[in-house]
């Protein structure tokens, strides 16, 4: 099992969620986060004063999938989250040792 974590533009969240649902992803966790990378924030003006917004709003999606589904999940996120501009985000893939469903006590792939 792998955890696929994606930090994406917040306005792409629904599009990515719908695309993942279409390929059979059954569940995900989404958080509103703020951060920066190469984009380094941007400058805005408010009442004539210019200031720098260092941390930009992003959405973080976390999905746990079987090993054989990782490539399709990553490809789907890449296709649906890409705008071609700096700040599109990152995808992280990490191993997951075990999963336990609290309600039933099931573990491993059956808990997905």
mmCIF file of N, CA and C in Angstrom:
data_model
loop_
_atom_site.group_PDB
_atom_site.id
_atom_site.type_symbol
_atom_site.label_atom_id
_atom_site.label_comp_id
_atom_site.label_asym_id
_atom_site.label_seq_id
_atom_site.Cartn_x
_atom_site.Cartn_y
_atom_site.Cartn_z
ATOM 1 N N UNK A 1 0.839 -1.182 0.000
ATOM 2 C CA UNK A 1 0.000 0.000 0.000
ATOM 3 C C UNK A 1 0.878 1.237 0.000
ATOM 4 N N UNK A 2 0.354 2.285 -0.600
ATOM 5 C CA UNK A 2 1.079 3.556 -0.665
ATOM 6 C C UNK A 2 0.142 4.698 -0.294
ATOM 7 N N UNK A 3 0.735 5.727 0.277
ATOM 8 C CA UNK A 3 0.017 6.965 0.531
ATOM 9 C C UNK A 3 0.439 7.945 -0.544
ATOM 10 N N UNK A 4 -0.525 8.444 -1.305
ATOM 11 C CA UNK A 4 -0.268 9.455 -2.316
ATOM 12 C C UNK A 4 -0.791 10.769 -1.738
ATOM 13 N N UNK A 5 0.120 11.702 -1.554
ATOM 14 C CA UNK A 5 -0.220 13.000 -0.982
ATOM 15 C C UNK A 5 0.056 14.052 -2.043
ATOM 16 N N UNK A 6 -0.920 14.892 -2.319
ATOM 17 C CA UNK A 6 -0.767 15.916 -3.346
ATOM 18 C C UNK A 6 -1.116 17.277 -2.764
ATOM 19 N N UNK A 7 -0.239 18.234 -2.978
ATOM 20 C CA UNK A 7 -0.510 19.626 -2.624
ATOM 21 C C UNK A 7 -0.794 20.338 -3.939
ATOM 22 N N UNK A 8 -2.018 20.831 -4.080
ATOM 23 C CA UNK A 8 -2.468 21.381 -5.359
ATOM 24 C C UNK A 8 -3.107 22.752 -5.161
ATOM 25 N N UNK A 9 -3.379 23.420 -6.266
ATOM 26 C CA UNK A 9 -4.100 24.692 -6.204
ATOM 27 C C UNK A 9 -5.519 24.409 -5.686
ATOM 28 N N UNK A 10 -5.987 25.267 -4.793
ATOM 29 C CA UNK A 10 -7.287 25.011 -4.155
ATOM 30 C C UNK A 10 -8.446 24.996 -5.148
ATOM 31 N N UNK A 11 -8.359 25.778 -6.228
ATOM 32 C CA UNK A 11 -9.474 25.801 -7.179
ATOM 33 C C UNK A 11 -9.505 24.564 -8.081
ATOM 34 N N UNK A 12 -8.475 23.717 -8.025
ATOM 35 C CA UNK A 12 -8.441 22.478 -8.806
ATOM 36 C C UNK A 12 -8.964 21.286 -8.009
ATOM 37 N N UNK A 13 -9.298 21.498 -6.745
ATOM 38 C CA UNK A 13 -9.678 20.402 -5.853
ATOM 39 C C UNK A 13 -10.855 19.586 -6.375
ATOM 40 N N UNK A 14 -11.929 20.224 -6.747
ATOM 41 C CA UNK A 14 -13.114 19.492 -7.223
ATOM 42 C C UNK A 14 -12.816 18.684 -8.480
ATOM 43 N N UNK A 15 -12.059 19.275 -9.392
ATOM 44 C CA UNK A 15 -11.707 18.590 -10.633
ATOM 45 C C UNK A 15 -10.878 17.338 -10.353
ATOM 46 N N UNK A 16 -9.906 17.456 -9.452
ATOM 47 C CA UNK A 16 -9.056 16.318 -9.104
ATOM 48 C C UNK A 16 -9.882 15.259 -8.376
ATOM 49 N N UNK A 17 -10.728 15.680 -7.444
ATOM 50 C CA UNK A 17 -11.576 14.741 -6.697
ATOM 51 C C UNK A 17 -12.474 13.955 -7.650
ATOM 52 N N UNK A 18 -13.104 14.648 -8.580
ATOM 53 C CA UNK A 18 -13.985 13.976 -9.544
ATOM 54 C C UNK A 18 -13.218 12.990 -10.414
ATOM 55 N N UNK A 19 -12.025 13.378 -10.853
ATOM 56 C CA UNK A 19 -11.207 12.496 -11.701
ATOM 57 C C UNK A 19 -10.774 11.249 -10.924
ATOM 58 N N UNK A 20 -10.409 11.415 -9.650
ATOM 59 C CA UNK A 20 -10.007 10.259 -8.835
ATOM 60 C C UNK A 20 -11.194 9.337 -8.573
ATOM 61 N N UNK A 21 -12.352 9.914 -8.351
ATOM 62 C CA UNK A 21 -13.557 9.109 -8.132
ATOM 63 C C UNK A 21 -13.877 8.281 -9.372
ATOM 64 N N UNK A 22 -13.684 8.871 -10.553
ATOM 65 C CA UNK A 22 -13.943 8.156 -11.809
ATOM 66 C C UNK A 22 -13.054 6.936 -11.988
ATOM 67 N N UNK A 23 -11.825 6.976 -11.483
ATOM 68 C CA UNK A 23 -10.933 5.812 -11.651
ATOM 69 C C UNK A 23 -11.045 4.823 -10.494
ATOM 70 N N UNK A 24 -11.991 5.066 -9.583
ATOM 71 C CA UNK A 24 -12.267 4.075 -8.543
ATOM 72 C C UNK A 24 -11.688 4.362 -7.174
ATOM 73 N N UNK A 25 -11.125 5.538 -6.943
ATOM 74 C CA UNK A 25 -10.633 5.875 -5.599
ATOM 75 C C UNK A 25 -11.851 6.070 -4.712
ATOM 76 N N UNK A 26 -11.887 5.331 -3.591
ATOM 77 C CA UNK A 26 -13.082 5.325 -2.764
ATOM 78 C C UNK A 26 -13.062 6.333 -1.628
ATOM 79 N N UNK A 27 -11.903 6.793 -1.229
ATOM 80 C CA UNK A 27 -11.859 7.733 -0.120
ATOM 81 C C UNK A 27 -10.611 8.580 -0.173
ATOM 82 N N UNK A 28 -10.697 9.742 0.442
ATOM 83 C CA UNK A 28 -9.543 10.637 0.506
ATOM 84 C C UNK A 28 -9.732 11.591 1.667
ATOM 85 N N UNK A 29 -8.646 12.160 2.108
ATOM 86 C CA UNK A 29 -8.676 13.185 3.140
ATOM 87 C C UNK A 29 -8.159 14.469 2.507
ATOM 88 N N UNK A 30 -8.855 15.568 2.754
ATOM 89 C CA UNK A 30 -8.478 16.856 2.171
ATOM 90 C C UNK A 30 -8.313 17.875 3.289
ATOM 91 N N UNK A 31 -7.241 18.649 3.210
ATOM 92 C CA UNK A 31 -6.986 19.721 4.172
ATOM 93 C C UNK A 31 -6.691 21.003 3.421
ATOM 94 N N UNK A 32 -7.115 22.115 4.003
ATOM 95 C CA UNK A 32 -6.719 23.408 3.469
ATOM 96 C C UNK A 32 -5.405 23.768 4.135
ATOM 97 N N UNK A 33 -4.387 24.033 3.316
ATOM 98 C CA UNK A 33 -3.059 24.339 3.836
ATOM 99 C C UNK A 33 -2.548 25.615 3.182
ATOM 100 N N UNK A 34 -1.450 26.119 3.701
ATOM 101 C CA UNK A 34 -0.803 27.294 3.124
ATOM 102 C C UNK A 34 0.685 26.995 3.031
ATOM 103 N N UNK A 35 1.317 27.450 1.955
ATOM 104 C CA UNK A 35 2.740 27.197 1.803
ATOM 105 C C UNK A 35 3.305 27.901 0.595
ATOM 106 N N UNK A 36 4.591 27.662 0.368
ATOM 107 C CA UNK A 36 5.233 28.191 -0.825
ATOM 108 C C UNK A 36 6.393 27.302 -1.208
ATOM 109 N N UNK A 37 6.750 27.383 -2.463
ATOM 110 C CA UNK A 37 7.895 26.657 -2.999
ATOM 111 C C UNK A 37 8.684 27.626 -3.847
ATOM 112 N N UNK A 38 8.943 27.239 -5.076
ATOM 113 C CA UNK A 38 9.656 28.135 -5.992
ATOM 114 C C UNK A 38 8.875 29.398 -6.281
ATOM 115 N N UNK A 39 7.558 29.313 -6.143
ATOM 116 C CA UNK A 39 6.686 30.440 -6.439
ATOM 117 C C UNK A 39 6.970 31.610 -5.488
ATOM 118 N N UNK A 40 7.370 31.338 -4.273
ATOM 119 C CA UNK A 40 7.774 32.326 -3.272
ATOM 120 C C UNK A 40 6.706 33.367 -2.949
ATOM 121 N N UNK A 41 5.442 33.029 -3.100
ATOM 122 C CA UNK A 41 4.387 33.984 -2.779
ATOM 123 C C UNK A 41 4.220 35.017 -3.875
ATOM 124 N N UNK A 42 3.537 36.104 -3.548
ATOM 125 C CA UNK A 42 3.330 37.166 -4.518
ATOM 126 C C UNK A 42 3.045 38.475 -3.790
ATOM 127 N N UNK A 43 3.060 39.567 -4.522
ATOM 128 C CA UNK A 43 2.812 40.876 -3.941
ATOM 129 C C UNK A 43 1.377 41.307 -4.237
ATOM 130 N N UNK A 44 0.751 41.951 -3.255
ATOM 131 C CA UNK A 44 -0.591 42.475 -3.426
ATOM 132 C C UNK A 44 -0.625 43.906 -2.927
ATOM 133 N N UNK A 45 -1.639 44.642 -3.355
ATOM 134 C CA UNK A 45 -1.812 46.018 -2.875
ATOM 135 C C UNK A 45 -3.117 46.105 -2.108
ATOM 136 N N UNK A 46 -3.058 46.793 -0.982
ATOM 137 C CA UNK A 46 -4.250 47.018 -0.182
ATOM 138 C C UNK A 46 -4.219 48.452 0.312
ATOM 139 N N UNK A 47 -5.196 49.239 -0.117
ATOM 140 C CA UNK A 47 -5.280 50.659 0.244
ATOM 141 C C UNK A 47 -3.990 51.408 -0.061
ATOM 142 N N UNK A 48 -3.454 51.132 -1.242
ATOM 143 C CA UNK A 48 -2.268 51.841 -1.699
ATOM 144 C C UNK A 48 -0.946 51.307 -1.182
ATOM 145 N N UNK A 49 -0.968 50.408 -0.209
ATOM 146 C CA UNK A 49 0.275 49.841 0.327
ATOM 147 C C UNK A 49 0.519 48.469 -0.299
ATOM 148 N N UNK A 50 1.757 48.223 -0.687
ATOM 149 C CA UNK A 50 2.109 46.937 -1.273
ATOM 150 C C UNK A 50 2.678 46.036 -0.183
ATOM 151 N N UNK A 51 2.232 44.786 -0.160
ATOM 152 C CA UNK A 51 2.767 43.841 0.808
ATOM 153 C C UNK A 51 2.921 42.478 0.144
ATOM 154 N N UNK A 52 3.747 41.638 0.743
ATOM 155 C CA UNK A 52 4.043 40.318 0.183
ATOM 156 C C UNK A 52 3.231 39.257 0.906
ATOM 157 N N UNK A 53 2.575 38.412 0.129
ATOM 158 C CA UNK A 53 1.877 37.255 0.677
ATOM 159 C C UNK A 53 2.830 36.074 0.524
ATOM 160 N N UNK A 54 3.438 35.649 1.639
ATOM 161 C CA UNK A 54 4.440 34.582 1.589
ATOM 162 C C UNK A 54 3.826 33.195 1.439
ATOM 163 N N UNK A 55 2.786 32.925 2.198
ATOM 164 C CA UNK A 55 2.176 31.603 2.173
ATOM 165 C C UNK A 55 0.889 31.656 1.360
ATOM 166 N N UNK A 56 0.850 30.849 0.313
ATOM 167 C CA UNK A 56 -0.296 30.826 -0.586
ATOM 168 C C UNK A 56 -1.254 29.706 -0.208
ATOM 169 N N UNK A 57 -2.556 29.915 -0.374
ATOM 170 C CA UNK A 57 -3.516 28.860 -0.049
ATOM 171 C C UNK A 57 -3.407 27.699 -1.036
ATOM 172 N N UNK A 58 -3.382 26.491 -0.499
ATOM 173 C CA UNK A 58 -3.321 25.266 -1.290
ATOM 174 C C UNK A 58 -4.269 24.244 -0.672
ATOM 175 N N UNK A 59 -4.535 23.178 -1.392
ATOM 176 C CA UNK A 59 -5.297 22.051 -0.865
ATOM 177 C C UNK A 59 -4.363 20.848 -0.825
ATOM 178 N N UNK A 60 -4.438 20.083 0.268
ATOM 179 C CA UNK A 60 -3.640 18.865 0.372
ATOM 180 C C UNK A 60 -4.585 17.670 0.391
ATOM 181 N N UNK A 61 -4.373 16.763 -0.568
ATOM 182 C CA UNK A 61 -5.173 15.546 -0.667
ATOM 183 C C UNK A 61 -4.306 14.362 -0.253
ATOM 184 N N UNK A 62 -4.888 13.476 0.536
ATOM 185 C CA UNK A 62 -4.193 12.260 0.941
ATOM 186 C C UNK A 62 -5.058 11.068 0.559
ATOM 187 N N UNK A 63 -4.454 10.123 -0.163
ATOM 188 C CA UNK A 63 -5.171 8.938 -0.635
ATOM 189 C C UNK A 63 -4.293 7.728 -0.365
ATOM 190 N N UNK A 64 -4.866 6.682 0.217
ATOM 191 C CA UNK A 64 -4.143 5.426 0.415
ATOM 192 C C UNK A 64 -4.668 4.434 -0.616
ATOM 193 N N UNK A 65 -3.751 3.860 -1.398
ATOM 194 C CA UNK A 65 -4.157 2.954 -2.472
ATOM 195 C C UNK A 65 -3.253 1.726 -2.498
ATOM 196 N N UNK A 66 -3.754 0.618 -3.078
ATOM 197 C CA UNK A 66 -2.894 -0.551 -3.274
ATOM 198 C C UNK A 66 -1.762 -0.205 -4.244
ATOM 199 N N UNK A 67 -0.659 -0.919 -4.138
ATOM 200 C CA UNK A 67 0.519 -0.636 -4.961
ATOM 201 C C UNK A 67 0.198 -0.592 -6.453
ATOM 202 N N UNK A 68 -0.690 -1.479 -6.919
ATOM 203 C CA UNK A 68 -0.971 -1.539 -8.354
ATOM 204 C C UNK A 68 -1.820 -0.368 -8.861
ATOM 205 N N UNK A 69 -2.326 0.463 -7.972
ATOM 206 C CA UNK A 69 -3.160 1.593 -8.376
ATOM 207 C C UNK A 69 -2.408 2.931 -8.305
ATOM 208 N N UNK A 70 -1.178 2.919 -7.793
ATOM 209 C CA UNK A 70 -0.426 4.159 -7.572
ATOM 210 C C UNK A 70 -0.205 4.933 -8.870
ATOM 211 N N UNK A 71 0.243 4.259 -9.920
ATOM 212 C CA UNK A 71 0.541 4.956 -11.168
ATOM 213 C C UNK A 71 -0.687 5.646 -11.739
ATOM 214 N N UNK A 72 -1.829 4.978 -11.737
ATOM 215 C CA UNK A 72 -3.030 5.597 -12.294
ATOM 216 C C UNK A 72 -3.490 6.783 -11.445
ATOM 217 N N UNK A 73 -3.339 6.696 -10.117
ATOM 218 C CA UNK A 73 -3.712 7.810 -9.243
ATOM 219 C C UNK A 73 -2.797 9.005 -9.489
ATOM 220 N N UNK A 74 -1.492 8.760 -9.552
ATOM 221 C CA UNK A 74 -0.533 9.843 -9.804
ATOM 222 C C UNK A 74 -0.791 10.478 -11.174
ATOM 223 N N UNK A 75 -0.985 9.656 -12.198
ATOM 224 C CA UNK A 75 -1.248 10.191 -13.542
ATOM 225 C C UNK A 75 -2.530 11.019 -13.579
ATOM 226 N N UNK A 76 -3.555 10.556 -12.874
ATOM 227 C CA UNK A 76 -4.824 11.282 -12.830
ATOM 228 C C UNK A 76 -4.666 12.636 -12.151
ATOM 229 N N UNK A 77 -3.936 12.672 -11.048
ATOM 230 C CA UNK A 77 -3.692 13.943 -10.358
ATOM 231 C C UNK A 77 -2.894 14.878 -11.252
ATOM 232 N N UNK A 78 -1.854 14.355 -11.900
ATOM 233 C CA UNK A 78 -1.044 15.177 -12.803
ATOM 234 C C UNK A 78 -1.897 15.810 -13.900
ATOM 235 N N UNK A 79 -2.752 15.010 -14.527
ATOM 236 C CA UNK A 79 -3.577 15.512 -15.626
ATOM 237 C C UNK A 79 -4.610 16.538 -15.163
ATOM 238 N N UNK A 80 -5.253 16.268 -14.041
ATOM 239 C CA UNK A 80 -6.362 17.129 -13.626
ATOM 240 C C UNK A 80 -5.932 18.347 -12.809
ATOM 241 N N UNK A 81 -4.744 18.337 -12.223
ATOM 242 C CA UNK A 81 -4.304 19.472 -11.398
ATOM 243 C C UNK A 81 -3.396 20.440 -12.150
ATOM 244 N N UNK A 82 -2.901 20.037 -13.295
ATOM 245 C CA UNK A 82 -1.916 20.855 -14.020
ATOM 246 C C UNK A 82 -2.554 22.056 -14.701
ATOM 247 N N UNK A 83 -1.934 23.238 -14.480
ATOM 248 C CA UNK A 83 -2.303 24.443 -15.228
ATOM 249 C C UNK A 83 -1.155 24.871 -16.131
ATOM 250 N N UNK A 84 0.043 24.352 -15.850
ATOM 251 C CA UNK A 84 1.220 24.730 -16.625
ATOM 252 C C UNK A 84 1.952 25.938 -16.056
ATOM 253 N N UNK A 85 1.462 26.457 -14.952
ATOM 254 C CA UNK A 85 2.078 27.636 -14.327
ATOM 255 C C UNK A 85 2.848 27.229 -13.078
ATOM 256 N N UNK A 86 3.809 28.067 -12.677
ATOM 257 C CA UNK A 86 4.512 27.840 -11.415
ATOM 258 C C UNK A 86 3.492 27.843 -10.293
ATOM 259 N N UNK A 87 3.619 26.887 -9.371
ATOM 260 C CA UNK A 87 2.702 26.820 -8.243
ATOM 261 C C UNK A 87 1.636 25.754 -8.375
ATOM 262 N N UNK A 88 1.756 24.882 -9.388
ATOM 263 C CA UNK A 88 0.770 23.816 -9.563
ATOM 264 C C UNK A 88 0.802 22.801 -8.425
ATOM 265 N N UNK A 89 1.933 22.653 -7.742
ATOM 266 C CA UNK A 89 1.990 21.776 -6.576
ATOM 267 C C UNK A 89 2.959 20.628 -6.719
ATOM 268 N N UNK A 90 2.828 19.677 -5.799
ATOM 269 C CA UNK A 90 3.715 18.512 -5.745
ATOM 270 C C UNK A 90 2.895 17.276 -5.385
ATOM 271 N N UNK A 91 3.420 16.113 -5.776
ATOM 272 C CA UNK A 91 2.837 14.825 -5.397
ATOM 273 C C UNK A 91 3.915 14.032 -4.679
ATOM 274 N N UNK A 92 3.563 13.472 -3.531
ATOM 275 C CA UNK A 92 4.484 12.645 -2.749
ATOM 276 C C UNK A 92 3.895 11.248 -2.647
ATOM 277 N N UNK A 93 4.732 10.231 -2.830
ATOM 278 C CA UNK A 93 4.299 8.842 -2.700
ATOM 279 C C UNK A 93 5.132 8.202 -1.604
ATOM 280 N N UNK A 94 4.439 7.654 -0.585
ATOM 281 C CA UNK A 94 5.123 7.076 0.573
ATOM 282 C C UNK A 94 4.580 5.683 0.871
ATOM 283 N N UNK A 95 5.414 4.803 1.378
ATOM 284 C CA UNK A 95 4.918 3.469 1.757
ATOM 285 C C UNK A 95 4.050 3.551 3.020
ATOM 286 N N UNK A 96 3.063 2.654 3.077
ATOM 287 C CA UNK A 96 2.206 2.545 4.262
ATOM 288 C C UNK A 96 2.374 1.141 4.814
ATOM 289 N N UNK A 97 2.749 1.053 6.078
ATOM 290 C CA UNK A 97 2.978 -0.253 6.704
ATOM 291 C C UNK A 97 1.697 -1.028 6.933
ATOM 292 N N UNK A 98 0.703 -0.367 7.495
ATOM 293 C CA UNK A 98 -0.532 -1.057 7.813
ATOM 294 C C UNK A 98 -1.673 -0.056 7.923
ATOM 295 N N UNK A 99 -2.881 -0.551 7.765
ATOM 296 C CA UNK A 99 -4.091 0.235 7.943
ATOM 297 C C UNK A 99 -5.031 -0.599 8.799
ATOM 298 N N UNK A 100 -5.668 0.029 9.764
ATOM 299 C CA UNK A 100 -6.654 -0.659 10.591
ATOM 300 C C UNK A 100 -7.956 0.130 10.545
ATOM 301 N N UNK A 101 -9.028 -0.517 10.149
ATOM 302 C CA UNK A 101 -10.352 0.116 10.166
ATOM 303 C C UNK A 101 -10.864 0.048 11.599
ATOM 304 N N UNK A 102 -11.132 1.186 12.178
ATOM 305 C CA UNK A 102 -11.517 1.265 13.585
ATOM 306 C C UNK A 102 -12.830 0.530 13.852
ATOM 307 N N UNK A 103 -13.801 0.708 12.972
ATOM 308 C CA UNK A 103 -15.133 0.113 13.208
ATOM 309 C C UNK A 103 -15.098 -1.405 13.318
ATOM 310 N N UNK A 104 -14.340 -2.074 12.421
ATOM 311 C CA UNK A 104 -14.377 -3.533 12.351
ATOM 312 C C UNK A 104 -13.098 -4.207 12.842
ATOM 313 N N UNK A 105 -12.012 -3.442 12.930
ATOM 314 C CA UNK A 105 -10.739 -4.034 13.324
ATOM 315 C C UNK A 105 -9.998 -4.676 12.154
ATOM 316 N N UNK A 106 -10.577 -4.613 10.940
ATOM 317 C CA UNK A 106 -9.903 -5.171 9.774
ATOM 318 C C UNK A 106 -8.584 -4.428 9.550
ATOM 319 N N UNK A 107 -7.612 -5.139 8.980
ATOM 320 C CA UNK A 107 -6.328 -4.481 8.695
ATOM 321 C C UNK A 107 -5.833 -4.869 7.318
ATOM 322 N N UNK A 108 -4.815 -4.137 6.860
ATOM 323 C CA UNK A 108 -4.239 -4.399 5.546
ATOM 324 C C UNK A 108 -5.137 -3.944 4.425
ATOM 325 N N UNK A 109 -5.036 -4.612 3.269
ATOM 326 C CA UNK A 109 -5.791 -4.227 2.073
ATOM 327 C C UNK A 109 -7.309 -4.278 2.305
ATOM 328 N N UNK A 110 -7.782 -5.170 3.169
ATOM 329 C CA UNK A 110 -9.225 -5.267 3.395
ATOM 330 C C UNK A 110 -9.767 -4.029 4.118
ATOM 331 N N UNK A 111 -8.895 -3.274 4.787
ATOM 332 C CA UNK A 111 -9.325 -2.069 5.487
ATOM 333 C C UNK A 111 -9.442 -0.867 4.555
ATOM 334 N N UNK A 112 -8.923 -0.999 3.329
ATOM 335 C CA UNK A 112 -9.039 0.098 2.381
ATOM 336 C C UNK A 112 -10.482 0.271 1.993
#
